[in-house]
PDB file of C-alpha atoms and ligand atoms in Angstrom:
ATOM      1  CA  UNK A   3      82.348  84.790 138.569  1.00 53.00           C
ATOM      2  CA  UNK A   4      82.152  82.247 135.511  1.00 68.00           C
ATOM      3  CA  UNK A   5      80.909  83.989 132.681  1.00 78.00           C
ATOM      4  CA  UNK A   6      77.244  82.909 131.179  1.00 91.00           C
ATOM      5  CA  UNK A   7      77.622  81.035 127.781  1.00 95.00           C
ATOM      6  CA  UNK A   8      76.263  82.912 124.628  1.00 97.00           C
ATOM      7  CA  UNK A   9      75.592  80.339 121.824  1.00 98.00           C
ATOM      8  CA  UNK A  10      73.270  80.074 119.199  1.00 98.00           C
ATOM      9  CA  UNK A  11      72.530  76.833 117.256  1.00 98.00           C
ATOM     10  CA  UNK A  12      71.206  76.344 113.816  1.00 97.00           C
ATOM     11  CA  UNK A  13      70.289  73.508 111.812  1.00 97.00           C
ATOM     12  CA  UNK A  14      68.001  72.109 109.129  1.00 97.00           C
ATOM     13  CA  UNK A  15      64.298  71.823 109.895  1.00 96.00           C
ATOM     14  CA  UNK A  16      63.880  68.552 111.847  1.00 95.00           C
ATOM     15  CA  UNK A  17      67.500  68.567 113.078  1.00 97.00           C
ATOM     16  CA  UNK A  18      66.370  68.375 116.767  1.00 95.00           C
ATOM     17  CA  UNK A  19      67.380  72.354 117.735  1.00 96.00           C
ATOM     18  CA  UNK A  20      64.805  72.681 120.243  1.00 93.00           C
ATOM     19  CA  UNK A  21      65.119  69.008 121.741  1.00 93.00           C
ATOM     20  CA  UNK A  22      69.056  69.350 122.191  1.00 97.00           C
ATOM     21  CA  UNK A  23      68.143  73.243 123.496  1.00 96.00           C
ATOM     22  CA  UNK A  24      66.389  71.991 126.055  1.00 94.00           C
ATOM     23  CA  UNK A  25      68.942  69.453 127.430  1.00 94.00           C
ATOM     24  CA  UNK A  26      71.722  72.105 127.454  1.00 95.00           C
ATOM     25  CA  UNK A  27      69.630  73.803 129.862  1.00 95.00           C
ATOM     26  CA  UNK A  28      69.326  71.264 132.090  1.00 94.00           C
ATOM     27  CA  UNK A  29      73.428  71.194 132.250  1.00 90.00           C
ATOM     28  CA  UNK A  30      73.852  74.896 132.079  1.00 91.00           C
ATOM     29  CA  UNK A  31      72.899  78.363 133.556  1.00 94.00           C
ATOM     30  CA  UNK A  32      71.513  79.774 130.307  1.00 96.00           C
ATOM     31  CA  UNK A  33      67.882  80.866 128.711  1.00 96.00           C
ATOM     32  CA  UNK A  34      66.776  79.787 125.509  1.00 97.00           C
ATOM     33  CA  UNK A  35      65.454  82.057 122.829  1.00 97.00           C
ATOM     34  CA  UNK A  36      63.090  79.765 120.288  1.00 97.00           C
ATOM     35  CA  UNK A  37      62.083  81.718 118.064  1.00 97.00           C
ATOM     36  CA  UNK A  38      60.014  79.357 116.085  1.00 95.00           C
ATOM     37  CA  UNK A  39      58.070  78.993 119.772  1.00 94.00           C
ATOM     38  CA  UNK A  40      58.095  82.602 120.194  1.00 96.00           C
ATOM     39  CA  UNK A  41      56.399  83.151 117.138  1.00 96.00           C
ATOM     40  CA  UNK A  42      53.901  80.058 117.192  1.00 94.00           C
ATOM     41  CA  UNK A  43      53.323  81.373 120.659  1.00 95.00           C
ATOM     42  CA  UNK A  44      52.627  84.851 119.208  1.00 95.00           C
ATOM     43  CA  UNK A  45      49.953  83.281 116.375  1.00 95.00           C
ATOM     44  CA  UNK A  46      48.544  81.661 119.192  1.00 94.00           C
ATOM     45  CA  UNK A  47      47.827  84.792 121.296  1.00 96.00           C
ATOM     46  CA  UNK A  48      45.923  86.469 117.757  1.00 95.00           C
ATOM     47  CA  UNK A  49      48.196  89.609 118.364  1.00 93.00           C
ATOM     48  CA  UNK A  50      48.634  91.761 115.190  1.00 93.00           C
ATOM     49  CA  UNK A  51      52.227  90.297 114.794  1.00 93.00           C
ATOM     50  CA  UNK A  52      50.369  86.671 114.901  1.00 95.00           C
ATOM     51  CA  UNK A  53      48.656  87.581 112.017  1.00 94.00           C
ATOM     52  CA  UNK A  54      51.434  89.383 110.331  1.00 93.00           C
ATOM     53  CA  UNK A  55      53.664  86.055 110.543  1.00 96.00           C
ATOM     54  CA  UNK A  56      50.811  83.318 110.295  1.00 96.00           C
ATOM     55  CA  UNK A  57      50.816  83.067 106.608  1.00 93.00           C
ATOM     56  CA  UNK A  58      54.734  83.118 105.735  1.00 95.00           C
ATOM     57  CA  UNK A  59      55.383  80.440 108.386  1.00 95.00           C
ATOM     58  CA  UNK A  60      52.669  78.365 107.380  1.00 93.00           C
ATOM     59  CA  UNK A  61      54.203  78.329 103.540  1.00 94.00           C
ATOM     60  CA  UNK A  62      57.511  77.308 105.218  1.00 94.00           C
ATOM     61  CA  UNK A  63      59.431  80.989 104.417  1.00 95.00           C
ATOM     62  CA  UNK A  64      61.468  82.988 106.953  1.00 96.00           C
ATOM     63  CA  UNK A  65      59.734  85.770 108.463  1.00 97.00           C
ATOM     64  CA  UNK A  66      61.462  89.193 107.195  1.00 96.00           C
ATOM     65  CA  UNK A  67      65.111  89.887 108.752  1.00 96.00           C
ATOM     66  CA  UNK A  68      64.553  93.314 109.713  1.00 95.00           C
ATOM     67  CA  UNK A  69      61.289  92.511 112.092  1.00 95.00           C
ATOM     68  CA  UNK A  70      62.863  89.297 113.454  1.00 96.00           C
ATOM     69  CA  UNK A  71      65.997  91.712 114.433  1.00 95.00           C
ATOM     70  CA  UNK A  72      63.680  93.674 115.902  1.00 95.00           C
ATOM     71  CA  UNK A  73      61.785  90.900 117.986  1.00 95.00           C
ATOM     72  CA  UNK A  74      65.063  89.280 118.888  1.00 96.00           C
ATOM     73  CA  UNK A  75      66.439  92.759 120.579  1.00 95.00           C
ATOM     74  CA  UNK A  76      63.342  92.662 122.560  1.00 95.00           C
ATOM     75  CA  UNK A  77      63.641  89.188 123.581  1.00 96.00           C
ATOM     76  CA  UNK A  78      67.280  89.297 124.421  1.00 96.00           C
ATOM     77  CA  UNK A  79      66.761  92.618 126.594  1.00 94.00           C
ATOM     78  CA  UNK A  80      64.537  90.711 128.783  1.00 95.00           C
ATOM     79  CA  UNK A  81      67.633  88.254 129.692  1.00 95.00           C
ATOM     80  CA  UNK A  82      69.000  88.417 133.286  1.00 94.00           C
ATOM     81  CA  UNK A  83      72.356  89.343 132.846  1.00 92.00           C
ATOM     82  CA  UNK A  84      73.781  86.747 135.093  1.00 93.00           C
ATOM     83  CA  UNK A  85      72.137  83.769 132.963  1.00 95.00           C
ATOM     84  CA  UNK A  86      73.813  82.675 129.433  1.00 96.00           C
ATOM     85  CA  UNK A  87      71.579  82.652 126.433  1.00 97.00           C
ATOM     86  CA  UNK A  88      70.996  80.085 123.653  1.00 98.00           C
ATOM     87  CA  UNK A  89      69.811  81.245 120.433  1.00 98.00           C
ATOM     88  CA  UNK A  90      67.295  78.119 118.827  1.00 97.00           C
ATOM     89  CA  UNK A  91      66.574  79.175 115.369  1.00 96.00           C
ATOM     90  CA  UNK A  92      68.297  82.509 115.059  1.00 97.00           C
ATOM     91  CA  UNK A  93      70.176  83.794 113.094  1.00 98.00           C
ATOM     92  CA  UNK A  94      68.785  81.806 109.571  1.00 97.00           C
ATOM     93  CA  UNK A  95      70.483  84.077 106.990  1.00 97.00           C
ATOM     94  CA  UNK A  96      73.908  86.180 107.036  1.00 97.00           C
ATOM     95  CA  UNK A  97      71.607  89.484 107.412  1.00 97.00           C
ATOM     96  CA  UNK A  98      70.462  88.020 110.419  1.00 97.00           C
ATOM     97  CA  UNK A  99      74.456  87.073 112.360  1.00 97.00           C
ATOM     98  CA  UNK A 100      75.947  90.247 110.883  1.00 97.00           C
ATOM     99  CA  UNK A 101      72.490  91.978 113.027  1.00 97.00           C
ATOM    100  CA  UNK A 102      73.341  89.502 116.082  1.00 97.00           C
ATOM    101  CA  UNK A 103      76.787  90.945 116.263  1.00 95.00           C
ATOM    102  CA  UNK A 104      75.612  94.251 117.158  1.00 96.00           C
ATOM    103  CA  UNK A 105      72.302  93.301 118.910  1.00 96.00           C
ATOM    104  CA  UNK A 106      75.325  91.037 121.186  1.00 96.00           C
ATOM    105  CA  UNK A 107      77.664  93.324 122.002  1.00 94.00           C
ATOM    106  CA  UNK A 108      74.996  96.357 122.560  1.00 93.00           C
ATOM    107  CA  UNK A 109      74.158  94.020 125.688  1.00 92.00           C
ATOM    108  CA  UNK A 110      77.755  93.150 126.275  1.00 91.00           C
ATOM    109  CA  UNK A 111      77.363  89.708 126.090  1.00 94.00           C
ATOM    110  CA  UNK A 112      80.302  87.926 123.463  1.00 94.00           C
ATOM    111  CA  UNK A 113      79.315  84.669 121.917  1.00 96.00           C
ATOM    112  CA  UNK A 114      81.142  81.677 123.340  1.00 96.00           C
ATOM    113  CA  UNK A 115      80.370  79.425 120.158  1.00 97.00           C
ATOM    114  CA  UNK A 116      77.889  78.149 116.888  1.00 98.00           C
ATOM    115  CA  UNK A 117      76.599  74.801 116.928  1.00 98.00           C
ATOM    116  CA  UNK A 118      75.162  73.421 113.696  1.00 98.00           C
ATOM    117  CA  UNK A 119      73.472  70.658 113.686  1.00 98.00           C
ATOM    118  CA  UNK A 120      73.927  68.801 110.744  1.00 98.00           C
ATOM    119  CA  UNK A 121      71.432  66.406 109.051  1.00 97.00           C
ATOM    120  CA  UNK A 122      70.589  64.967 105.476  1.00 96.00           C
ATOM    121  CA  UNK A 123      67.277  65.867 103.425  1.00 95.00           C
ATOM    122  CA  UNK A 124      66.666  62.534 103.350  1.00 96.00           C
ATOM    123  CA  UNK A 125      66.338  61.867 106.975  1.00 96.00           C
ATOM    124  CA  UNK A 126      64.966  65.512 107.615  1.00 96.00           C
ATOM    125  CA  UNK A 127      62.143  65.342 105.425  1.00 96.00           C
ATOM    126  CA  UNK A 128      61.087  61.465 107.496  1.00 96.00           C
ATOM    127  CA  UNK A 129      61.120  63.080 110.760  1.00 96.00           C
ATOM    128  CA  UNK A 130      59.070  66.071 109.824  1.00 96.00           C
ATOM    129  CA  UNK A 131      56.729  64.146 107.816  1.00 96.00           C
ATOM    130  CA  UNK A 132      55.898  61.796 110.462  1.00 97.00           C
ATOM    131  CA  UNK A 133      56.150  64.082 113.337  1.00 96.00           C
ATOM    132  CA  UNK A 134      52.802  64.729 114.765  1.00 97.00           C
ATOM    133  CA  UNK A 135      52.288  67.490 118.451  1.00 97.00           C
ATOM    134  CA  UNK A 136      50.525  65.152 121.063  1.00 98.00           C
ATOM    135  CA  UNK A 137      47.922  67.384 122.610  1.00 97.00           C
ATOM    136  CA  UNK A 138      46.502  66.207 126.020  1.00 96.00           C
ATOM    137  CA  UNK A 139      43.912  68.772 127.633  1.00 94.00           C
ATOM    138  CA  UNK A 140      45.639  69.724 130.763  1.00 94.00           C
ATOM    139  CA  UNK A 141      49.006  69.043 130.135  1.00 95.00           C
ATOM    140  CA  UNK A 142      52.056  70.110 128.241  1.00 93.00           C
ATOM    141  CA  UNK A 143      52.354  69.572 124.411  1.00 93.00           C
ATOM    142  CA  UNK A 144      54.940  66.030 123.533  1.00 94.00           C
ATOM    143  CA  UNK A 145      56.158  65.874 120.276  1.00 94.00           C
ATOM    144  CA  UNK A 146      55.908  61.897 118.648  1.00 95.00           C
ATOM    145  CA  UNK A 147      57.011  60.306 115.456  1.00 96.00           C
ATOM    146  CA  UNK A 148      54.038  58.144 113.885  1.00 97.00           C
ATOM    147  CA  UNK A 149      56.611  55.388 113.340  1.00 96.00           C
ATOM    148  CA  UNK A 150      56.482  54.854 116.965  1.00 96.00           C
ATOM    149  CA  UNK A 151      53.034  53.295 117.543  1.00 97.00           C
ATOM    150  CA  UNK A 152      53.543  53.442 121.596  1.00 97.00           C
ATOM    151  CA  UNK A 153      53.295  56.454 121.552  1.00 97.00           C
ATOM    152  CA  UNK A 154      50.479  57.108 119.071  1.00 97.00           C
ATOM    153  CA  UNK A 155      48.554  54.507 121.569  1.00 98.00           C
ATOM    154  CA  UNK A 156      49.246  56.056 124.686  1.00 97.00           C
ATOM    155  CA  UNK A 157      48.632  59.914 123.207  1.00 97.00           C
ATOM    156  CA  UNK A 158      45.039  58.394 121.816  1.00 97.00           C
ATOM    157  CA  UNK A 159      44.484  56.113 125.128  1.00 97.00           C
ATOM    158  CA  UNK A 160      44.752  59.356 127.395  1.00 96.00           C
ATOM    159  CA  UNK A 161      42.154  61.183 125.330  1.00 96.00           C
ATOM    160  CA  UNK A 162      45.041  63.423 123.243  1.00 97.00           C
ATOM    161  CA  UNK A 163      44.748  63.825 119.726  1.00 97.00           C
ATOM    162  CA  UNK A 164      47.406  63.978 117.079  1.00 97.00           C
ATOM    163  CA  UNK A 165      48.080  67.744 115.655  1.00 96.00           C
ATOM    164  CA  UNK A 166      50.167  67.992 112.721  1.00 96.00           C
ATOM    165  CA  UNK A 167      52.185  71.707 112.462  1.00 94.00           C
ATOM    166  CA  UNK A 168      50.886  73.747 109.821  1.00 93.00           C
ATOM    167  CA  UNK A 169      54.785  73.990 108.449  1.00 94.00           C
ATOM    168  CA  UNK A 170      55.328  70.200 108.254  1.00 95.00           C
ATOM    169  CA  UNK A 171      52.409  69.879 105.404  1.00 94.00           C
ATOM    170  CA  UNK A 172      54.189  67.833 102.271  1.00 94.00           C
ATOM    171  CA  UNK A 173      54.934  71.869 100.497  1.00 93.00           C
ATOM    172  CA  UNK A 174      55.941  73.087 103.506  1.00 95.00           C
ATOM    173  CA  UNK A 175      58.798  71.036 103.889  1.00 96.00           C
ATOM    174  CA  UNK A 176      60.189  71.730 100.772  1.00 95.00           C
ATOM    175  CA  UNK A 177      60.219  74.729 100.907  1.00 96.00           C
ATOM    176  CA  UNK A 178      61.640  74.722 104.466  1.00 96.00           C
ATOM    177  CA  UNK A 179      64.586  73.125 103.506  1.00 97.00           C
ATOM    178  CA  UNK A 180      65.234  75.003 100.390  1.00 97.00           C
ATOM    179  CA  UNK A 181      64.990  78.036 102.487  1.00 96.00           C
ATOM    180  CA  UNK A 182      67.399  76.799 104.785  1.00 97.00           C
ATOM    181  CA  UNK A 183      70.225  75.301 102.363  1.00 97.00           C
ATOM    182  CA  UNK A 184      69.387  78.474 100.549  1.00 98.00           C
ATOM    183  CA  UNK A 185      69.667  80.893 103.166  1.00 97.00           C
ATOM    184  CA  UNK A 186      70.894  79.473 106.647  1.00 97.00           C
ATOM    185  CA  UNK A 187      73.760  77.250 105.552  1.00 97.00           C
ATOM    186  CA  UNK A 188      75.884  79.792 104.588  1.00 98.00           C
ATOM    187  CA  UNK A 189      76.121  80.245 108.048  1.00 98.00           C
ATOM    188  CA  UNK A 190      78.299  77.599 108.243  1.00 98.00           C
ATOM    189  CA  UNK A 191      81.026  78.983 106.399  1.00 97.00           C
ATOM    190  CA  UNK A 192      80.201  82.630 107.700  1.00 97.00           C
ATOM    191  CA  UNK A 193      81.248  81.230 111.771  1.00 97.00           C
ATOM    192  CA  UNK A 194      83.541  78.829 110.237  1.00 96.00           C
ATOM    193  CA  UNK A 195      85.720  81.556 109.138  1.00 96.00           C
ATOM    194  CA  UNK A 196      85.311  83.190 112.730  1.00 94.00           C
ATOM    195  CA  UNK A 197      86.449  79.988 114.373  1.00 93.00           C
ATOM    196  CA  UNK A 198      83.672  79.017 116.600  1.00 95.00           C
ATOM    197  CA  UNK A 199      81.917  76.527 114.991  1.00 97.00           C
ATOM    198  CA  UNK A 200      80.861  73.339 116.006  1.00 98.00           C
ATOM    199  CA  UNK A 201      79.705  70.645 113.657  1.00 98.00           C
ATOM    200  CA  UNK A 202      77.520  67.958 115.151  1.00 98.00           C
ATOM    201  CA  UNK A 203      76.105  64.856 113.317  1.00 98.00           C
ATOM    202  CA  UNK A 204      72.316  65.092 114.253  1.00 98.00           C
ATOM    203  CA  UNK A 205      71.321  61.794 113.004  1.00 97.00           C
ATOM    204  CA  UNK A 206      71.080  59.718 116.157  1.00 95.00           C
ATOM    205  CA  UNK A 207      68.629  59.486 118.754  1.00 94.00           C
ATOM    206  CA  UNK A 208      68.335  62.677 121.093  1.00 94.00           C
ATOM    207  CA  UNK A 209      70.191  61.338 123.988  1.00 96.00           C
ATOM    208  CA  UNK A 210      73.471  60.298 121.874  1.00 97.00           C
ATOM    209  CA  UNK A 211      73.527  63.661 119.869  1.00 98.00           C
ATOM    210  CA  UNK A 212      73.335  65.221 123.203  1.00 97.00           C
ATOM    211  CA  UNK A 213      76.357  63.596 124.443  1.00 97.00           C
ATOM    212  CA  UNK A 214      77.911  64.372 121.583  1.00 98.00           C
ATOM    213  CA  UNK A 215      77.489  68.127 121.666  1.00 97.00           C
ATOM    214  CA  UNK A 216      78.063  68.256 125.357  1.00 96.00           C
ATOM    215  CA  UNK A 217      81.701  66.700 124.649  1.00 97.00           C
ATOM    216  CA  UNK A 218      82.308  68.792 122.380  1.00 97.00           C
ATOM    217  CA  UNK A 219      81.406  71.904 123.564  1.00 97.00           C
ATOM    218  CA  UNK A 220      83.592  71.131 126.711  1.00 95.00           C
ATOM    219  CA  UNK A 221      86.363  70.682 124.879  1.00 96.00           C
ATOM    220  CA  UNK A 222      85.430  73.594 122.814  1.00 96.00           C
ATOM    221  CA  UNK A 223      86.027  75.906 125.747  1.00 93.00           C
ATOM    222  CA  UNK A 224      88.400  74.060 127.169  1.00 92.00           C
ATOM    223  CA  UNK A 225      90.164  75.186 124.094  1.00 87.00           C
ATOM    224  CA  UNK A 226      88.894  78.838 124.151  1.00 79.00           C
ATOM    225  CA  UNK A 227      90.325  79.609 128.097  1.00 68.00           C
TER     226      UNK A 227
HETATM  227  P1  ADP B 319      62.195  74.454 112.010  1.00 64.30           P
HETATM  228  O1  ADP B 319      63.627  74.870 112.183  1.00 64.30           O
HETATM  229  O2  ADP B 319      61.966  73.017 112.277  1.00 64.30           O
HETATM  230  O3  ADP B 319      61.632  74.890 110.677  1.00 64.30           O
HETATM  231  P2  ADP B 319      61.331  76.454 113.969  1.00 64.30           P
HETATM  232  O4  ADP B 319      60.316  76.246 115.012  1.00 64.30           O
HETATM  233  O5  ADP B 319      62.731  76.772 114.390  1.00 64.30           O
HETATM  234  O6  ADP B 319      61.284  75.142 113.097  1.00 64.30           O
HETATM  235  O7  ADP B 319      60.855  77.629 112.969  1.00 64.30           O
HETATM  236  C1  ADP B 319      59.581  77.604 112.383  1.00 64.30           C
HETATM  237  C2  ADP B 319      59.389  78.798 111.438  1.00 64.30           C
HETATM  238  O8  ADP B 319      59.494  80.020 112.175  1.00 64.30           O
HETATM  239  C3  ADP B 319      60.413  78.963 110.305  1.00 64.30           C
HETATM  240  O9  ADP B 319      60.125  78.142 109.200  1.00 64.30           O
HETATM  241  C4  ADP B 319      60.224  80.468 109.987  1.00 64.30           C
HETATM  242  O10 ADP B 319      59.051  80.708 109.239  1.00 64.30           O
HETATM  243  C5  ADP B 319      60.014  81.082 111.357  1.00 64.30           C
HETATM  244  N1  ADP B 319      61.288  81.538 111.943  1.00 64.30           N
HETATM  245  C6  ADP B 319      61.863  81.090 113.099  1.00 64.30           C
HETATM  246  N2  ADP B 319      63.024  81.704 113.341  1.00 64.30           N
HETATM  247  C7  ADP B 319      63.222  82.578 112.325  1.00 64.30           C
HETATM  248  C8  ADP B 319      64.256  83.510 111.985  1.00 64.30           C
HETATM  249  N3  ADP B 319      65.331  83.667 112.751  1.00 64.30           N
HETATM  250  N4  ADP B 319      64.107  84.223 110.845  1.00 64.30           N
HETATM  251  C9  ADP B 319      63.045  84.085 110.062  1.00 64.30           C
HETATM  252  N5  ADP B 319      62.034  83.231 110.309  1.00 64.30           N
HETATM  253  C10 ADP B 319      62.118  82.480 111.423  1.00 64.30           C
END
C-alpha cells in the first residue's frame, strides 16, 4: 500500500494556504487540518473555546502554543489512518513543530515534506486588504478581491453581501504579519536544516502556484523514494 502524505504548509497571511490546500486535495488522498477554519468555525459555534480565542484572533495574534497543541492532537486523532494529512496554518512558531514532532510520531504518521509559501508584504498586505467573504444565504462562503468588480457584481446581483474578516481590519494586518515574520518564519530555516522544505513563489494566480507546487512536490518525492 502507498503510504498517505503528511505535509504541513505555512506561509504569510494572504499567501493562498487554504486555496492551494484545497487543490492538493483534489490530486491526493489526504485531509486537511485549517486551523484558522477550525477556530473561526469554533467562534462561530459560541463554545467557551470561541470565546477564549475570539479576541486574540481578531487583534491578529497567535492563539497560545500550548492550547493549539492541544486542539491539534484532537484534530489529528480524528484522521483515518489510511488518508494523508495536510497541516494549513500549523505549526506558526518553533514551539509549535518541535510539539508536531511528537504529536506525529505518537500517531505514527512521518512527515513527507514543508511547503512554504512565500510572498512579499507588499503584495500580502493588497490581497488581504481587498479581500472581502461573499456570503450568499443558502450557499457556501467564496472568497473575492474588490479589485475584481465581476465578482463584487455578481455576489451583490444574487442578493450576497460583502463580509470583511475581523483579522483583515487595517491593525490587524500588521500585526499579522509581524507575528508571522516574527514567529513563523523561522520555520523556514528550522525544516530547512531537516531537508524537507519546499519553497514556492506564491505570487501568481492560484492555478499557476498550484502547478508549481504540484511539480515540485513530485519531484520532491521522487527524490525522497
Ligand atoms: P492567515 O494565515 O491568513 O492569517 P488563518 O486562517 O490561517 O489566516 O489564521 C487566522 C488566525 O487564526 C491567526 O491569525 C491566529 O490568530 C489563529 N491561528 C491559526 N492557526 C494558528 C496556530 N497554529 N497557532 C496560533 N494561532 C493560530
Amino acid at each position: 500500500m502507498i503510504q498517505p502524505l503528511n505535509l504541513v504548509l505555512f506561509g504569510p497571511p494572504g499567501a493562498g494556504k487554504s486555496t492551494q490546500a484545497q487543490l492538493l486535495m483534489q490530486d491526493h488522498t489526504i485531509d486537511s487540518i485549517s486551523t484558522g477554519q477550525r477556530l473561526r468555525d469554533t467562534i462561530a459555534a459560541g463554545t467557551q473555546l470561541g470565546r477564549e480565542v475570539e479576541d486574540v484572533m481578531a487583534q491578529g495574534k497567535l492563539v497560545d502554543d500550548t492550547l493549539m497543541t492541544r486542539l491539534l492532537r484532537e484534530w489529528l486523532g480524528a484522521i483515518p489512518a489510511d488518508r494523508g494529512v495536510l497541516l494549513d496554518g500549523y505549526p506558526r512558531t518553533v514551539a509549535q513543530a518541535e510539539a508536531l514532532d511528537g504529536l506525529l510520531s505518537a500517531v505514527n504518521r512521518p512527515l513527507n515534506a514543508a511547503i512554504a509559501l512565500m510572498l512579499s508584504d507588499k503584495e500580502a498586505v493588497h490581497r488581504l486588504s481587498g479581500r472581502r467573504i461573499c456570503r450568499i444565504p443558502g450557499q457556501p462562503d467564496a472568497i473575492i478581491h474588490i479589485d475584481d468588480q465581476a465578482a463584487v457584481d455578481a455576489c451583490l446581483a444574487q442578493g450576497g453581501t460583502l463580509v470583511e474578516r475581523p483579522d483583515d481590519a487595517p491593525d490587524s494586518i500588521v500585526r499579522r504579519l509581524a507575528e508571522y515574520n516574527a514567529k513563523t518564519e523561522p520555520l523556514l530555516r528550522w525544516y530547512g536544516r531537516r531537508d524537507c522544505l519546499i519553497l514556492i513563489d506564491a505570487d501568481g494566480t492560484p492555478a499557476t502556484v498550484s502547478a508549481t507546487l504540484s511539480a515540485a512536490l513530485d519531484t520532491f518525492l521522487r527524490k525522497e523514494m
